[in-house]
Short mmCIF file of C-alpha atoms in Angstrom, two decimals:
data_model
loop_
_atom_site.label_atom_id
_atom_site.label_comp_id
_atom_site.label_asym_id
_atom_site.label_seq_id
_atom_site.Cartn_x
_atom_site.Cartn_y
_atom_site.Cartn_z
CA MET A 15 -17.45 8.65 14.56
CA ARG A 16 -14.36 6.93 13.06
CA ARG A 17 -14.18 3.22 11.83
CA GLN A 18 -11.71 1.38 10.96
CA ALA A 19 -12.93 -0.57 7.57
CA LEU A 20 -12.84 -2.02 4.34
CA HIS A 21 -9.68 -3.50 3.19
CA SER A 22 -8.36 -6.77 5.95
CA GLN A 23 -7.14 -9.14 3.52
CA GLU A 24 -8.07 -11.51 6.23
CA MET A 25 -11.45 -10.60 7.34
CA VAL A 26 -14.41 -13.00 6.81
CA PRO A 27 -18.00 -11.36 5.96
CA GLY A 28 -20.13 -11.31 9.46
CA ASP A 29 -23.50 -12.29 9.76
CA ASP A 30 -24.29 -9.17 11.24
CA ALA A 31 -24.31 -6.66 8.62
CA PRO A 32 -26.91 -3.69 8.61
CA LEU A 33 -28.10 -4.29 4.96
CA PRO A 34 -29.57 -6.81 3.32
CA THR A 35 -27.89 -8.85 0.19
CA ALA A 36 -28.63 -6.44 -2.34
CA PRO A 37 -29.87 -6.58 -5.68
CA ASP A 38 -32.15 -8.85 -4.94
CA ALA A 39 -32.52 -12.22 -6.63
CA GLU A 40 -36.47 -10.94 -8.37
CA ALA A 41 -34.40 -7.87 -9.90
CA VAL A 42 -32.11 -9.54 -11.29
CA ARG A 43 -33.92 -12.25 -12.86
CA SER A 44 -36.46 -9.00 -13.97
CA ALA A 45 -33.41 -7.26 -16.12
CA SER A 46 -32.51 -10.84 -17.46
CA ALA A 47 -35.70 -11.46 -18.81
CA ALA A 48 -36.03 -7.98 -19.84
CA GLY A 49 -33.36 -7.67 -22.67
CA GLY A 50 -31.72 -11.25 -22.13
CA ALA A 51 -28.24 -12.08 -20.18
CA GLY A 52 -24.57 -11.11 -20.97
CA THR A 53 -22.30 -10.43 -19.14
CA VAL A 54 -21.02 -8.97 -16.01
CA VAL A 55 -17.89 -7.18 -15.10
CA TRP A 56 -17.03 -7.23 -11.72
CA HIS A 57 -15.15 -4.44 -10.63
CA ARG A 58 -12.65 -4.58 -7.67
CA ASP A 59 -9.55 -2.26 -7.98
CA ASP A 60 -10.36 -1.37 -11.36
CA LEU A 61 -12.41 1.83 -11.21
CA ARG A 62 -12.13 2.81 -14.79
CA ILE A 63 -13.62 1.94 -17.91
CA GLY A 64 -10.53 2.67 -20.27
CA ASP A 65 -7.35 0.54 -20.52
CA ASN A 66 -9.27 -1.95 -18.74
CA PRO A 67 -8.65 -5.62 -18.90
CA GLY A 68 -11.97 -7.25 -17.73
CA LEU A 69 -14.21 -4.85 -19.24
CA ALA A 70 -12.20 -4.75 -22.74
CA ALA A 71 -12.56 -8.63 -23.00
CA ALA A 72 -16.14 -8.58 -22.44
CA ALA A 73 -17.27 -6.00 -24.49
CA ALA A 74 -15.35 -8.03 -27.45
CA GLU A 75 -17.55 -11.08 -26.24
CA THR A 76 -21.32 -10.14 -25.62
CA ASP A 77 -23.92 -7.42 -27.08
CA ARG A 78 -24.65 -6.72 -22.89
CA VAL A 79 -22.60 -5.74 -20.65
CA LEU A 80 -23.84 -5.00 -17.02
CA PRO A 81 -20.89 -3.06 -14.52
CA LEU A 82 -20.97 -4.29 -10.89
CA PHE A 83 -19.57 -3.21 -7.42
CA VAL A 84 -19.83 -5.27 -4.51
CA PHE A 85 -19.72 -3.34 -1.19
CA ASP A 86 -18.23 -6.18 1.31
CA PRO A 87 -18.97 -6.23 4.60
CA ALA A 88 -15.64 -7.83 5.45
CA PHE A 89 -14.41 -4.25 4.58
CA TYR A 90 -16.71 -2.10 6.81
CA GLY A 91 -17.13 -2.49 10.15
CA GLU A 92 -15.25 -2.74 13.75
CA ARG A 93 -12.99 -5.41 12.46
CA GLY A 94 -11.98 -3.64 9.08
CA MET A 95 -8.53 -1.91 8.33
CA ALA A 96 -8.93 1.03 6.34
CA CYS A 97 -9.25 4.74 8.17
CA ASP A 98 -12.47 6.20 7.00
CA ALA A 99 -10.97 8.86 5.01
CA ARG A 100 -9.80 5.32 2.47
CA ILE A 101 -13.38 4.35 2.30
CA GLU A 102 -15.13 7.70 1.46
CA PHE A 103 -11.78 8.20 -1.03
CA LEU A 104 -12.80 4.66 -2.47
CA HIS A 105 -16.24 6.21 -2.89
CA ASP A 106 -15.54 8.58 -4.85
CA CYS A 107 -14.01 6.64 -7.19
CA LEU A 108 -17.41 4.67 -7.51
CA ARG A 109 -19.01 7.82 -7.86
CA ASP A 110 -16.56 8.57 -10.86
CA LEU A 111 -17.13 5.07 -12.33
CA ASP A 112 -20.61 5.74 -12.62
CA ARG A 113 -20.41 8.64 -14.43
CA GLN A 114 -17.50 7.01 -16.71
CA TYR A 115 -20.75 4.68 -17.79
CA ARG A 116 -22.94 7.12 -18.18
CA ASP A 117 -20.92 9.43 -19.80
CA VAL A 118 -20.88 6.57 -22.96
CA GLY A 119 -24.19 6.15 -22.97
CA GLY A 120 -25.05 3.65 -20.56
CA ALA A 121 -26.95 3.15 -17.72
CA GLY A 122 -24.32 3.37 -15.06
CA LEU A 123 -22.89 0.98 -12.52
CA THR A 124 -24.84 -1.74 -10.23
CA TYR A 125 -23.88 -1.23 -6.82
CA ALA A 126 -24.67 -4.69 -4.61
CA HIS A 127 -23.68 -5.26 -1.24
CA GLY A 128 -23.27 -8.72 0.91
CA ASP A 129 -20.68 -11.41 0.43
CA PRO A 130 -19.55 -10.87 -3.32
CA LEU A 131 -20.18 -15.24 -4.33
CA ASP A 132 -23.84 -14.59 -3.01
CA VAL A 133 -24.45 -11.62 -4.97
CA LEU A 134 -22.83 -12.92 -8.23
CA GLU A 135 -24.74 -16.13 -7.78
CA ARG A 136 -28.15 -14.55 -8.58
CA PHE A 137 -26.44 -13.39 -11.72
CA VAL A 138 -25.10 -16.42 -12.94
CA ASP A 139 -28.30 -18.02 -11.81
CA ALA A 140 -30.01 -16.09 -13.92
CA GLY A 141 -27.68 -17.26 -16.86
CA TRP A 142 -25.61 -14.19 -16.78
CA ASP A 143 -21.58 -15.26 -17.24
CA VAL A 144 -18.81 -12.71 -14.94
CA VAL A 145 -15.46 -11.35 -15.74
CA ALA A 146 -13.06 -9.42 -13.52
CA THR A 147 -9.70 -8.18 -13.81
CA ALA A 148 -7.26 -10.48 -12.24
CA THR A 149 -5.75 -9.33 -9.16
CA ALA A 150 -3.08 -9.43 -6.74
CA SER A 151 -4.30 -9.72 -2.88
CA GLY A 152 -3.93 -11.80 0.56
CA ARG A 153 -5.37 -14.49 1.14
CA TYR A 154 -8.61 -13.54 1.91
CA GLY A 155 -9.32 -11.98 -2.08
CA ARG A 156 -7.47 -14.60 -3.11
CA ARG A 157 -9.96 -17.55 -1.22
CA ARG A 158 -12.78 -15.62 -2.21
CA ASP A 159 -11.35 -15.33 -6.43
CA ASP A 160 -10.08 -18.77 -6.50
CA ARG A 161 -14.16 -19.64 -5.07
CA ALA A 162 -15.90 -17.30 -7.21
CA ARG A 163 -13.25 -19.60 -10.30
CA GLU A 164 -14.46 -22.98 -9.04
CA ARG A 165 -18.42 -22.20 -7.60
CA LEU A 166 -19.33 -19.71 -10.07
CA GLY A 167 -17.18 -20.25 -13.46
CA VAL A 168 -15.92 -16.22 -12.62
CA ARG A 169 -12.94 -15.67 -15.72
CA PHE A 170 -10.23 -13.79 -14.63
CA VAL A 171 -8.87 -11.64 -17.21
CA ALA A 172 -4.84 -10.77 -16.70
CA GLY A 173 -2.99 -7.71 -18.23
CA ASP A 174 -1.83 -6.14 -15.68
CA GLY A 175 1.71 -6.70 -16.32
CA LEU A 176 2.37 -9.63 -13.65
CA VAL A 177 3.60 -13.17 -14.65
CA ARG A 178 1.04 -15.29 -13.99
CA ASP A 179 1.40 -19.59 -14.13
CA ALA A 180 4.95 -19.67 -14.61
CA ASP A 181 7.46 -21.74 -13.24
CA ARG A 182 10.13 -18.83 -12.42
CA PRO A 183 8.15 -15.86 -12.80
CA ARG A 184 11.11 -13.84 -12.28
CA GLU A 185 12.79 -15.56 -15.85
CA GLY A 186 12.82 -12.29 -17.83
CA TRP A 187 10.51 -10.85 -15.77
CA SER A 188 12.36 -6.77 -16.32
CA ASP A 189 11.67 -7.69 -20.68
CA HIS A 190 8.09 -9.02 -19.87
CA VAL A 191 7.01 -5.90 -18.12
CA GLU A 192 9.00 -3.27 -20.50
CA SER A 193 6.63 -5.29 -23.27
CA TRP A 194 3.71 -4.62 -21.14
CA LEU A 195 4.41 -0.76 -20.52
CA ALA A 196 5.07 -0.10 -24.31
CA ALA A 197 1.86 -2.29 -25.57
CA GLU A 198 -1.38 -0.28 -27.03
CA PRO A 199 -3.98 0.20 -24.59
CA LEU A 200 -7.00 -2.10 -24.22
CA ASP A 201 -9.69 -0.27 -26.11
CA TRP A 202 -13.44 -1.56 -26.23
CA ASP A 203 -16.33 0.54 -28.69
CA PRO A 204 -19.08 1.98 -25.93
CA ARG A 205 -21.59 1.69 -29.31
CA SER A 206 -20.96 -1.92 -29.56
CA VAL A 207 -22.77 -2.95 -26.38
CA ALA A 208 -25.45 -2.72 -24.11
CA ILE A 209 -24.55 -0.96 -20.92
CA GLU A 210 -26.97 -1.84 -18.32
CA ARG A 211 -27.73 -1.38 -14.65
CA VAL A 212 -30.09 -3.25 -12.02
CA GLY A 213 -31.37 -1.05 -9.27
CA SER A 214 -30.30 -1.69 -5.94
CA PRO A 215 -30.95 -0.06 -2.89
CA VAL A 216 -27.26 0.51 -1.53
CA ASP A 217 -24.95 3.25 -3.09
CA PRO A 218 -22.55 5.21 -1.42
CA ASP A 219 -24.13 7.15 0.32
CA ARG A 220 -26.31 4.39 2.39
CA MET A 221 -23.36 2.70 2.80
CA SER A 222 -21.03 5.57 4.40
CA ASP A 223 -24.32 6.01 7.07
CA ALA A 224 -25.00 2.13 7.31
CA TYR A 225 -21.60 1.62 8.44
CA GLY A 226 -20.81 5.52 9.94
CA VAL A 227 -17.91 6.39 8.00
CA ASP A 228 -16.96 9.72 8.99
CA SER A 229 -13.78 10.87 8.14
CA ALA A 230 -12.11 13.29 10.30
CA LYS A 231 -8.57 13.04 7.81
CA THR A 232 -7.86 16.91 6.95
CA ASP A 233 -5.96 17.29 2.97
CA VAL A 234 -7.77 14.10 1.21
CA PRO A 235 -7.40 14.34 -2.46
CA ILE A 236 -11.05 13.58 -4.05
CA GLY A 237 -11.04 10.69 -5.48
CA GLY A 238 -12.27 9.20 -9.14
CA ARG A 239 -10.66 9.36 -12.83
CA GLY A 240 -11.02 12.58 -13.71
CA PRO A 241 -9.12 14.23 -10.48
CA ALA A 242 -6.31 11.31 -11.32
CA ARG A 243 -5.85 12.77 -15.05
CA GLU A 244 -6.00 16.25 -14.01
CA ARG A 245 -3.25 15.13 -11.40
CA LEU A 246 -1.15 12.90 -14.18
CA ARG A 247 -1.63 16.32 -16.71
CA ALA A 248 0.19 18.76 -14.19
CA PHE A 249 2.80 15.85 -12.61
CA ALA A 250 4.47 15.15 -16.37
CA GLU A 251 4.55 18.90 -16.92
CA GLU A 252 6.70 19.56 -13.78
CA ILE A 253 8.34 16.24 -13.35
CA ALA A 254 11.90 17.78 -13.72
CA ALA A 255 11.36 18.89 -10.05
CA TYR A 256 11.26 15.11 -9.10
CA PRO A 257 14.35 14.06 -7.95
CA GLY A 258 14.84 17.23 -5.92
CA SER A 259 11.14 16.84 -4.53
CA ILE A 260 11.43 12.89 -3.37
CA SER A 261 12.95 12.74 0.35
CA SER A 262 11.68 15.93 2.16
CA PRO A 263 8.33 15.42 3.26
CA LEU A 264 7.68 19.17 2.68
CA ASP A 265 8.71 19.49 -0.85
CA ALA A 266 7.31 15.82 -1.06
CA ARG A 267 3.73 16.98 -0.96
CA GLU A 268 3.09 18.52 -4.16
CA GLY A 269 6.44 17.68 -5.77
CA THR A 270 6.15 13.95 -6.19
CA SER A 271 2.97 12.59 -8.25
CA GLY A 272 0.01 12.37 -5.94
CA LEU A 273 -0.92 9.21 -8.09
CA SER A 274 -0.40 6.65 -5.59
CA PRO A 275 -3.86 6.78 -4.21
CA TYR A 276 -5.31 6.54 -7.72
CA LEU A 277 -3.00 3.71 -8.89
CA ARG A 278 -3.97 1.55 -5.54
CA PHE A 279 -8.17 1.73 -6.96
CA GLY A 280 -7.31 1.73 -10.15
CA CYS A 281 -8.64 4.66 -11.65
CA LEU A 282 -5.51 4.99 -13.67
CA SER A 283 -3.48 2.17 -14.57
CA VAL A 284 0.09 2.12 -15.09
CA GLY A 285 0.34 0.99 -18.44
CA GLU A 286 -1.66 4.56 -19.02
CA VAL A 287 0.47 6.35 -16.65
CA HIS A 288 3.40 5.04 -18.25
CA ARG A 289 2.33 6.02 -21.83
CA HIS A 290 1.56 9.49 -20.49
CA VAL A 291 4.54 10.16 -19.22
CA ASP A 292 6.66 8.25 -22.00
CA GLU A 293 4.78 10.39 -24.47
CA ARG A 294 4.31 13.91 -22.96
CA ALA A 295 6.46 14.39 -20.03
CA PRO A 296 10.44 15.87 -21.18
CA ASP A 297 12.97 14.12 -21.48
CA GLY A 298 15.31 14.07 -18.39
CA ARG A 299 16.36 12.28 -14.97
CA GLY A 300 12.91 13.36 -13.80
CA LYS A 301 11.45 11.18 -16.05
CA SER A 302 13.67 8.06 -16.02
CA MET A 303 13.27 8.31 -12.33
CA PHE A 304 9.94 8.11 -12.25
CA VAL A 305 9.27 5.70 -14.73
CA SER A 306 11.96 3.47 -12.83
CA ARG A 307 9.12 3.71 -10.04
CA LEU A 308 6.21 2.52 -12.32
CA PHE A 309 8.39 -0.46 -12.67
CA TRP A 310 8.55 -1.02 -8.67
CA ASN A 311 4.80 -0.69 -8.42
CA ARG A 312 5.36 -3.63 -10.37
CA HIS A 313 7.82 -5.36 -8.92
CA TYR A 314 6.48 -5.59 -5.61
CA THR A 315 2.63 -6.18 -6.89
CA GLN A 316 4.80 -9.25 -7.95
CA LYS A 317 5.88 -10.65 -4.72
CA LEU A 318 2.27 -10.42 -2.94
CA LEU A 319 1.65 -12.31 -6.53
CA ASP A 320 4.15 -14.77 -5.82
CA TRP A 321 3.41 -15.11 -1.92
CA PRO A 322 0.71 -14.19 -0.31
CA GLY A 323 2.16 -14.28 3.29
CA TRP A 324 4.16 -11.18 2.57
CA LEU A 325 0.52 -9.76 4.64
CA ASP A 326 1.84 -11.91 8.01
CA ARG A 327 4.76 -14.01 8.19
CA ALA A 328 8.49 -13.15 7.35
CA VAL A 329 9.73 -13.90 4.25
CA ASN A 330 12.52 -15.50 5.94
CA PRO A 331 11.65 -18.43 8.48
CA VAL A 332 14.75 -17.20 10.47
CA TYR A 333 13.13 -14.08 11.36
CA GLU A 334 10.11 -14.90 12.21
CA GLY A 335 8.63 -13.78 15.37
CA PHE A 336 11.87 -11.25 15.65
CA ASN A 337 11.12 -8.59 18.20
CA SER A 338 7.90 -10.37 19.29
CA ASP A 339 9.48 -11.38 22.65
CA ARG A 340 9.97 -7.32 23.41
CA HIS A 341 6.46 -6.39 22.55
CA ASP A 342 5.60 -3.04 24.63
CA PRO A 343 2.48 -1.50 24.26
CA GLY A 344 3.42 1.70 25.43
CA LEU A 345 6.76 1.81 23.34
CA VAL A 346 4.38 0.99 20.39
CA ALA A 347 1.16 3.78 21.64
CA ALA A 348 3.79 6.11 21.73
CA TRP A 349 5.46 5.75 18.12
CA LYS A 350 1.77 5.62 16.91
CA GLU A 351 0.83 8.51 18.52
CA GLY A 352 4.09 10.23 17.68
CA GLU A 353 4.77 10.74 21.27
CA THR A 354 8.35 9.14 21.08
CA GLY A 355 10.95 11.77 21.20
CA PHE A 356 12.33 11.90 17.85
CA PRO A 357 11.03 15.13 15.86
CA MET A 358 10.88 13.74 12.44
CA VAL A 359 9.17 9.87 13.45
CA ASP A 360 6.57 11.94 15.37
CA ALA A 361 6.09 14.80 12.82
CA SER A 362 5.87 11.94 10.37
CA MET A 363 3.81 9.84 12.42
CA ARG A 364 1.39 12.48 13.45
CA CYS A 365 1.15 13.64 9.55
CA LEU A 366 0.07 9.90 8.95
CA ARG A 367 -2.65 9.95 11.47
CA GLU A 368 -4.10 13.33 10.30
CA THR A 369 -3.55 13.48 6.29
CA GLY A 370 -3.61 9.78 5.49
CA TRP A 371 -0.10 10.70 3.48
CA LEU A 372 3.41 10.06 4.18
CA ASN A 373 6.49 10.31 1.63
CA PHE A 374 8.26 7.08 0.81
CA ARG A 375 11.42 8.40 2.94
CA MET A 376 9.94 9.09 5.80
CA ARG A 377 7.53 5.82 5.96
CA ALA A 378 11.15 4.33 5.46
CA LEU A 379 12.50 5.75 8.53
CA CYS A 380 9.33 5.85 10.80
CA ALA A 381 9.76 1.60 9.90
CA SER A 382 13.18 1.56 10.27
CA VAL A 383 12.74 3.48 14.37
CA TYR A 384 9.98 1.36 15.21
CA PHE A 385 11.59 -2.14 13.91
CA HIS A 386 15.57 -1.26 14.46
CA VAL A 387 15.01 0.85 17.70
CA LEU A 388 12.06 0.60 18.97
CA GLN A 389 12.48 -3.34 18.37
CA GLN A 390 8.98 -4.43 18.37
CA PRO A 391 6.90 -6.58 16.31
CA TRP A 392 6.63 -5.28 12.27
CA ARG A 393 3.26 -6.42 11.42
CA ILE A 394 1.80 -4.45 14.46
CA GLY A 395 2.95 -1.48 12.46
CA ALA A 396 3.09 -2.32 9.48
CA ASP A 397 -0.69 -2.72 10.48
CA HIS A 398 -1.35 0.88 11.24
CA PHE A 399 0.08 1.86 8.43
CA TYR A 400 -2.16 -0.27 6.22
CA GLU A 401 -5.04 1.23 8.07
CA HIS A 402 -3.80 4.92 8.01
CA LEU A 403 -2.52 5.30 4.23
CA ILE A 404 -4.90 6.42 1.79
CA ASP A 405 -2.84 4.58 -0.96
CA GLY A 406 -3.07 1.78 1.52
CA ASP A 407 -2.41 -0.82 -1.05
CA ALA A 408 -1.04 -4.25 0.78
CA ALA A 409 0.99 -5.75 -2.05
CA ILE A 410 3.10 -2.47 -1.65
CA ASN A 411 2.84 -2.16 1.67
CA TYR A 412 3.71 -5.27 4.13
CA THR A 413 6.46 -6.17 1.35
CA GLN A 414 8.05 -2.81 1.72
CA TRP A 415 8.08 -3.09 5.78
CA GLN A 416 9.54 -6.65 5.49
CA SER A 417 11.79 -5.05 3.44
CA GLN A 418 12.56 -2.19 5.78
CA CYS A 419 12.80 -4.16 8.49
CA GLY A 420 15.28 -6.60 6.88
CA LEU A 421 12.87 -9.94 7.43
CA ILE A 422 14.28 -11.25 4.05
CA GLY A 423 17.94 -12.34 5.04
CA ARG A 424 19.67 -9.97 2.41
CA PRO A 425 22.84 -7.73 2.87
CA GLY A 426 22.41 -4.16 2.87
CA LEU A 427 20.33 -3.29 5.57
CA ARG A 428 19.54 0.04 5.70
CA LEU A 429 18.98 2.02 9.46
CA TYR A 430 17.56 5.25 9.35
CA ASP A 431 18.77 7.79 11.93
CA PRO A 432 15.95 10.02 13.04
CA ARG A 433 18.30 13.05 13.75
CA LYS A 434 20.22 13.53 10.89
CA GLN A 435 17.12 13.21 9.05
CA VAL A 436 16.04 16.29 10.31
CA ARG A 437 19.29 18.18 9.13
CA ASP A 438 19.33 16.41 6.05
CA GLN A 439 15.53 16.88 5.08
CA ASP A 440 14.49 19.78 7.24
CA PRO A 441 16.98 22.17 8.50
CA ASP A 442 14.59 24.35 8.85
CA GLY A 443 12.01 22.79 11.47
CA GLU A 444 9.44 23.72 9.35
CA PHE A 445 8.25 20.28 8.78
CA VAL A 446 8.61 19.13 12.66
CA THR A 447 7.39 22.53 13.60
CA ARG A 448 3.75 22.09 10.96
CA TRP A 449 3.28 18.48 13.10
CA ILE A 450 4.99 19.52 16.43
CA PRO A 451 3.62 23.10 17.38
CA GLU A 452 5.13 22.89 20.73
CA LEU A 453 8.52 22.63 19.75
CA GLU A 454 7.82 25.51 17.68
CA PRO A 455 9.24 28.44 19.93
CA LEU A 456 12.62 26.10 19.99
CA PRO A 457 15.64 27.48 17.80
CA SER A 458 15.83 25.23 14.21
CA VAL A 459 19.74 23.89 15.39
CA HIS A 460 17.79 22.07 18.02
CA LEU A 461 15.19 20.44 16.63
CA ASP A 462 17.14 17.27 15.60
CA ALA A 463 17.44 16.51 19.35
CA PRO A 464 15.82 18.28 21.68
CA GLU A 465 16.62 16.74 24.64
CA LYS A 466 20.15 18.53 24.60
CA THR A 467 18.78 21.73 24.06
CA PRO A 468 20.91 23.91 26.76
CA LEU A 469 18.33 24.16 29.98
CA ALA A 470 18.70 28.11 29.75
CA VAL A 471 17.99 27.75 26.49
CA GLN A 472 14.74 25.26 27.13
CA CYS A 473 13.70 28.14 29.51
CA GLU A 474 14.62 31.33 27.51
CA VAL A 475 11.61 30.19 24.80
CA GLY A 476 9.08 28.44 26.87
CA VAL A 477 10.09 25.24 26.35
CA ARG A 478 11.12 22.20 28.63
CA ILE A 479 12.04 18.62 27.60
CA GLY A 480 10.30 16.38 29.74
CA GLU A 481 7.01 18.56 30.00
CA THR A 482 5.88 20.33 27.01
CA TYR A 483 7.68 17.08 25.07
CA PRO A 484 8.88 13.76 25.58
CA TYR A 485 12.69 12.66 26.12
CA PRO A 486 13.46 10.30 23.60
CA ILE A 487 11.56 7.28 24.75
CA VAL A 488 14.84 4.91 24.16
CA ASP A 489 18.56 5.69 24.26
CA TYR A 490 18.99 5.50 20.38
CA GLU A 491 22.92 4.96 20.99
CA ALA A 492 22.31 1.90 23.21
CA ALA A 493 18.71 0.49 21.21
CA ARG A 494 20.78 0.62 17.66
CA SER A 495 23.82 -1.53 18.93
CA GLU A 496 21.55 -3.88 20.77
CA PHE A 497 20.08 -4.68 17.69
CA ARG A 498 23.02 -4.37 15.09
CA GLU A 499 23.96 -7.68 17.56
CA ARG A 500 21.12 -9.33 17.47
CA TYR A 501 20.29 -9.11 13.81
CA GLY A 502 23.78 -9.96 13.26
CA ALA A 503 24.13 -12.62 14.87
CA VAL A 504 21.76 -14.74 12.90
CA PHE A 505 22.21 -13.21 9.73
CA ASP A 506 24.48 -15.55 8.52
CA VAL A 507 21.75 -18.63 9.34
CA ALA A 508 19.05 -16.66 7.36
CA ALA A 509 20.99 -16.07 4.67
CA ALA A 510 21.40 -19.59 4.00
CA ARG A 511 17.57 -20.04 4.24
CA LEU A 512 17.51 -18.37 0.85
CA GLY A 513 19.70 -21.11 -0.56
CA ASP A 514 15.82 -23.08 -0.33
CA GLU A 515 13.87 -23.13 -2.82
CA GLU A 516 10.59 -22.18 -1.55
CA ILE A 517 12.47 -19.38 0.60
CA ALA A 518 14.27 -18.68 -2.63
CA ARG A 519 10.28 -18.38 -4.54
CA ARG A 520 8.89 -16.46 -1.84
CA ALA A 521 11.56 -13.91 -1.44
CA SER A 522 11.03 -13.33 -5.14
CA LEU A 523 14.03 -11.59 -5.87
CA SER A 524 14.40 -9.07 -9.29
CA GLY A 525 17.25 -11.35 -10.04
CA GLY A 526 14.29 -14.52 -9.19
CA VAL A 527 16.13 -17.52 -7.13
CA GLU A 528 19.37 -17.32 -8.56
CA ALA A 529 19.84 -14.18 -6.56
CA ALA A 530 18.58 -16.02 -3.92
CA ARG A 531 21.01 -18.78 -4.11
CA SER A 532 24.13 -16.87 -4.96
CA ILE A 533 23.41 -14.84 -1.22
CA ALA A 534 23.44 -18.13 0.48
CA ALA A 535 26.09 -19.21 -1.56
CA ASP A 536 28.12 -15.66 -0.74
CA ARG A 537 27.12 -14.93 2.64
CA GLY A 538 25.02 -17.74 4.32
CA ASP A 539 26.13 -20.55 7.31
CA PRO A 540 23.54 -22.77 7.84
CA ASP A 541 25.62 -23.85 11.03
CA GLY A 542 24.96 -20.81 12.48
CA ALA A 543 28.27 -19.66 13.29
CA ALA A 544 28.67 -16.30 12.90
CA GLY A 545 32.27 -15.62 13.98
CA ASP A 546 33.84 -12.74 16.03
CA ASP A 547 32.47 -9.72 13.74
CA ALA A 548 29.06 -11.10 14.32
CA GLY A 549 26.73 -8.26 13.53
CA GLY A 550 29.54 -6.26 12.27
CA THR A 551 28.90 -4.44 9.42
CA ALA A 552 31.41 -6.74 6.54
CA GLN A 553 28.35 -9.43 5.73
CA THR A 554 25.12 -7.33 6.68
CA GLY A 555 25.90 -4.20 5.35
CA LEU A 556 24.42 -2.16 9.17
CA ASP A 557 27.20 0.76 8.59
CA ASP A 558 24.39 2.33 6.02
CA PHE A 559 22.71 4.73 7.74
CA GLU A 560 20.87 7.85 6.67
#
């Protein structure tokens, strides 16, 4: 049985959870009486004991630590927003975290279930302090953490390289992150503290059974710090091949780092990945390109920290609701199921549903076709990606979707040509026919646009477009032209809005507020006079087709 579950940033815990809140108050009081209270380390998406800001801070201040993970009912059940495979990956990570604590002589990880504040309150009432690593999250997570801080005195320890509590967080941001990446890891001595545990009736297996977690996805990696470190070592040795592997969906499966799900759940920190690559990978283009990707990881996470609205509101209010009047459930369903008639899009969407993985270029292609060609509301597509990706990270998924769709109002919008991507990235049709086996008999020369295959060839190989495989569900050229006109008609107004302080801050451009204001000054027209070349290339860069 397939269940949607885990990280909906907007969900709240339900009242019909199949398991009781655990551990119970008496178990917590008993543990406190036996050895005295210490500090609870509340793990969320920092599932490691090395280079962990919260754990290092707790170990420096107390001689008794109790590591805790709370299974939040809001992240399970029918209203959640993640595939079962991501939940199973999380459960792998938790089993591995328990082993990490046991391997250094501790009692292991305490598992809990319920509203995190209700669980934490039982420890606080028994005299425990609570420490957690600060993280960037959407509205649900931010409200949860704010309540935990105000109601229970939970202390959140920063250490992820992001800039907090600054009026202009982007000023000097690159230097700040570079310094953080070069810093020594946050260390602690397991011999200096007693690592305690409270018994609980829940664990990953019990949670899977109670909530019906049962993934049907294939080729999903095993979660945990051990597999993550093995993958990091292997990638660092082969990093020279990285630049030539990132674009092709075939080459990217093994040729990219494969670290994104491990970074998403904190099995590794971005800092330790950078240190390993910096110290052990051979110098060259591959190394420098990968290091730049680590900066981009922090860049997009900083965006969500600066403004949690990335998950559900267009950054630029001019584009709020763009495409909503064209919502067509049939088009959306065809895109989700891989039945659009554009083979590279369909193969990618089927790969996503089957494996929970897709390389970055194909993610961008599918988002572009969804928003620019099918002209459908962006958040439905972004939610679908977030549900299915094993590395689904709200900070990266939703900020990338808004950026790709063009909802910020900066110039240089990139539209992808799905036919060109077949020719460039899969000229032999290996990826396309792997995921669209009904097209396998078709000569590869026709796989970029099967609908143009001569009827004689279709008959000869037994592939009938419109029967075996669908015709394109929209006319690509007409749809592209229509979108150019619609988007370009309001671009000047959108660019002008970047001059507003509030909009400039939420855009969180790498150049800060000044970069947003520069766009407004150079490209903006607050009166909305798009001019004779509305939708043209001079203003928006819409001829940048890939």
